Each structure stands twice: as C-alpha cells, then as structure tokens.
C-alpha cells in the first residue's frame, strides 16, 4: 500500500472519530436520540430527544409521554410533535417508562409528591437538563401525553406546577385518582379506571394541592381531551378531571364560560371555563383520542 493511500485512510478514520465525538456532544438533529448520563434519575426513566434541524433560538420544550405498552420510539412515530418541532423550532423529549408493561407510576406516594423520588421526579429533572444543555427557554416548557402518559401529565402538572406553562391531556384520569392505598409502584386502580371514584371539585383540588404542599405560584393551564366511548379509562374520568382543575384555578365547575358544539371538529364539544381550563369531549370516540397537533400548538402558544 502506498503511503499516500494509507494517510488518506488514516485521515478518513480520524474524521469519523472527530465527527462521532462532536455529534455525541451536541446531539444530532432531525432524528430521535437517546440521552444517557443525565442525573438525578431516581427511577431510571429513559430519556429520548428530538432536536429539530430548524431549531429556534431560546427554544421551547414539549415533554411527550407515551401510553402503556408504548415507548418513547412509538410515541415519536405515532404523534405529530416531531414534525411540529420542525415547523415551530421547539425540542421534544420523549420519556421512556422503566416498568414492565411500560405504564407510568402514577400510584406511589413517591411519584405523587413534589421531589418525592418517583417517576414524576425523574421526568421533571429532564426539564432542568434540557435548559442547561440545550438552552431551552424555561418559560416555554409544556407537557402532554396519552392514556398512562395523560395520567402522568396530570401528575406532573400537580407535582411540578412551577416547571410547566401548559398541559394537554389525552384520555387520562385526575391527578391522584390512581393512588395505591398500599403504596404500590405502578399499580392499576380499577375504581378509578372504571370511573367509580366520584368526588367533589374541592376534594379533587385538595388532592392536587397536597402533592406540592405550600406551593402558591403559577400553575400550567390545562386542556383535557376524552372520548365518550372510552372503555379503558371510563368517560366519568373526563368530568372528574374537569372538576379537579376548575377547582384548582378557582372556576365554578357548574358554570362554564362557554360551550362550543362541533369544535374543533364535528361531534366534539369544547367547554371553556376560562383561560386556564378547557375540556374537549368527543362523541363516540374510544380510548384513543387522536392527537390534535394544531390545537395543541395554539394551546401552548406556538401557533
Ligand atoms: C384507588 O384510588 C382511590 C382514589 O382515587 C383510592 O381511594 C383507592 O384506595 C384506590 N384503590 C386501591 C386498590 O388502592
Ligand atoms: C355537545 O353538546 C350538544 C348540545 O348541548 C349535545 O347535544 C351533545 O350531546 C354534546 N356532545 C358531547 C360529546 O358532549
């Protein structure tokens, strides 16, 4: 082999090495990347990130949280947030459940308490990591999820209200509704799932306030989606969740500001209590309410 050929090969290999190091440091853009080595991560939640090619300066951040049997990868491909990130320039983080069956722990005392060391704590810590590592604007942080991810969205909104400006909840249950009376991690709660846990707005509001006792700052505004034909997390959970957040924001649950029929589409009703609590109830829709990216972008203030 000629010396010149050898040096070309060596330069080529050195180039790959340098590239690999720099990509690892800044996270490559336009694809789903696993993030390792971030701390503290008390329950070993996985962290995946999508940084758009079209990254805004001082970008926003959406946490997009998957359903049971789902994964960060599945929610990345099955939800519109990565495409919307290219349009609006925000970053998306997809947490990945550490539990078998890949539901989220929304039942233990740890996860239902601010800085309690549960899944919610691990996910909340991703926000600080994103702010310090990628320059995320901490005033533009949002959370959304479906099913178990929707339950976690309500839990995060209750336990870390200081982190989030707004939340969009697809087919969940009220924060604290899935609590385990025996403090089990990642437990199923049939009473709640079946819509049999019926409380007053004040009772549900107290559950939220107890999750971060003494907190009196701002809280994320809540957009709640649910289908009338949900046989996994029964539709009563829509009404219980609305009771909860209207109470937290001081609205009268029995006196919404407006009801828009066939909004944002045919067979969907939008009930507005005020700027901080809006519910969308979808006639004939089952457990999977399709993610409404356009409405979420408006709710989060990107559009
Ligand atoms: C289910 O949740 C309710 C609160 O929503 C709670 O009172 C009940 O004890 C829980 N059930 C179990 C089996 O832990
Ligand atoms: C929407 O509101 C109309 C008018 O009150 C009502 O007839 C219909 O049942 C509602 N649909 C849902 C899904 O709540």
mmCIF file of N, CA and C and ligand atoms in Angstrom, residues 176-182 188-192 197 199 204, ligand 1:
data_model
loop_
_atom_site.group_PDB
_atom_site.id
_atom_site.type_symbol
_atom_site.label_atom_id
_atom_site.label_comp_id
_atom_site.label_asym_id
_atom_site.label_seq_id
_atom_site.Cartn_x
_atom_site.Cartn_y
_atom_site.Cartn_z
ATOM 1 N N UNK A 176 -53.769 11.850 41.043
ATOM 2 C CA UNK A 176 -54.013 11.202 42.325
ATOM 3 C C UNK A 176 -55.124 10.171 42.312
ATOM 4 N N UNK A 177 -55.867 10.069 41.205
ATOM 5 C CA UNK A 177 -57.003 9.130 41.146
ATOM 6 C C UNK A 177 -56.520 7.673 41.145
ATOM 7 N N UNK A 178 -55.311 7.463 40.612
ATOM 8 C CA UNK A 178 -54.788 6.096 40.530
ATOM 9 C C UNK A 178 -53.982 5.698 41.771
ATOM 10 N N UNK A 179 -54.067 6.496 42.825
ATOM 11 C CA UNK A 179 -53.263 6.241 44.028
ATOM 12 C C UNK A 179 -53.457 4.805 44.532
ATOM 13 N N UNK A 180 -52.385 4.218 45.028
ATOM 14 C CA UNK A 180 -52.457 2.883 45.606
ATOM 15 C C UNK A 180 -52.571 3.006 47.123
ATOM 16 N N UNK A 181 -53.617 2.405 47.687
ATOM 17 C CA UNK A 181 -53.820 2.501 49.147
ATOM 18 C C UNK A 181 -52.704 1.768 49.891
ATOM 19 N N UNK A 182 -51.986 0.875 49.194
ATOM 20 C CA UNK A 182 -50.881 0.159 49.833
ATOM 21 C C UNK A 182 -49.530 0.652 49.318
ATOM 22 N N UNK A 188 -52.365 -0.670 39.101
ATOM 23 C CA UNK A 188 -53.614 -0.366 38.394
ATOM 24 C C UNK A 188 -54.671 -0.066 39.439
ATOM 25 N N UNK A 189 -55.548 0.881 39.164
ATOM 26 C CA UNK A 189 -56.622 1.211 40.095
ATOM 27 C C UNK A 189 -57.953 1.107 39.363
ATOM 28 N N UNK A 190 -58.644 -0.026 39.564
ATOM 29 C CA UNK A 190 -59.883 -0.284 38.818
ATOM 30 C C UNK A 190 -60.982 0.703 39.169
ATOM 31 N N UNK A 191 -61.059 1.069 40.437
ATOM 32 C CA UNK A 191 -62.111 2.009 40.848
ATOM 33 C C UNK A 191 -62.012 3.283 40.018
ATOM 34 N N UNK A 192 -60.791 3.775 39.886
ATOM 35 C CA UNK A 192 -60.580 4.993 39.110
ATOM 36 C C UNK A 192 -60.795 4.731 37.624
ATOM 37 N N UNK A 197 -64.629 6.511 40.968
ATOM 38 C CA UNK A 197 -64.118 7.413 42.017
ATOM 39 C C UNK A 197 -64.688 8.802 41.753
ATOM 40 N N UNK A 199 -65.745 12.355 43.193
ATOM 41 C CA UNK A 199 -65.500 13.283 44.296
ATOM 42 C C UNK A 199 -65.996 14.669 43.920
ATOM 43 N N UNK A 204 -61.061 16.968 44.827
ATOM 44 C CA UNK A 204 -60.039 16.751 43.791
ATOM 45 C C UNK A 204 -58.980 17.855 43.809
HETATM 46 C C1 LIG B 1 -57.928 3.722 44.027
HETATM 47 O O1 LIG B 1 -57.942 5.133 44.081
HETATM 48 C C2 LIG B 1 -58.835 5.675 45.039
HETATM 49 C C3 LIG B 1 -58.723 7.190 44.884
HETATM 50 O O2 LIG B 1 -58.989 7.571 43.566
HETATM 51 C C4 LIG B 1 -58.442 5.188 46.418
HETATM 52 O O3 LIG B 1 -59.358 5.685 47.371
HETATM 53 C C5 LIG B 1 -58.419 3.688 46.462
HETATM 54 O O4 LIG B 1 -57.943 3.242 47.714
HETATM 55 C C6 LIG B 1 -57.516 3.144 45.371
HETATM 56 N N1 LIG B 1 -57.624 1.680 45.304
HETATM 57 C C7 LIG B 1 -56.620 0.866 45.613
HETATM 58 C C8 LIG B 1 -56.901 -0.592 45.487
HETATM 59 O O5 LIG B 1 -55.527 1.228 46.008
#
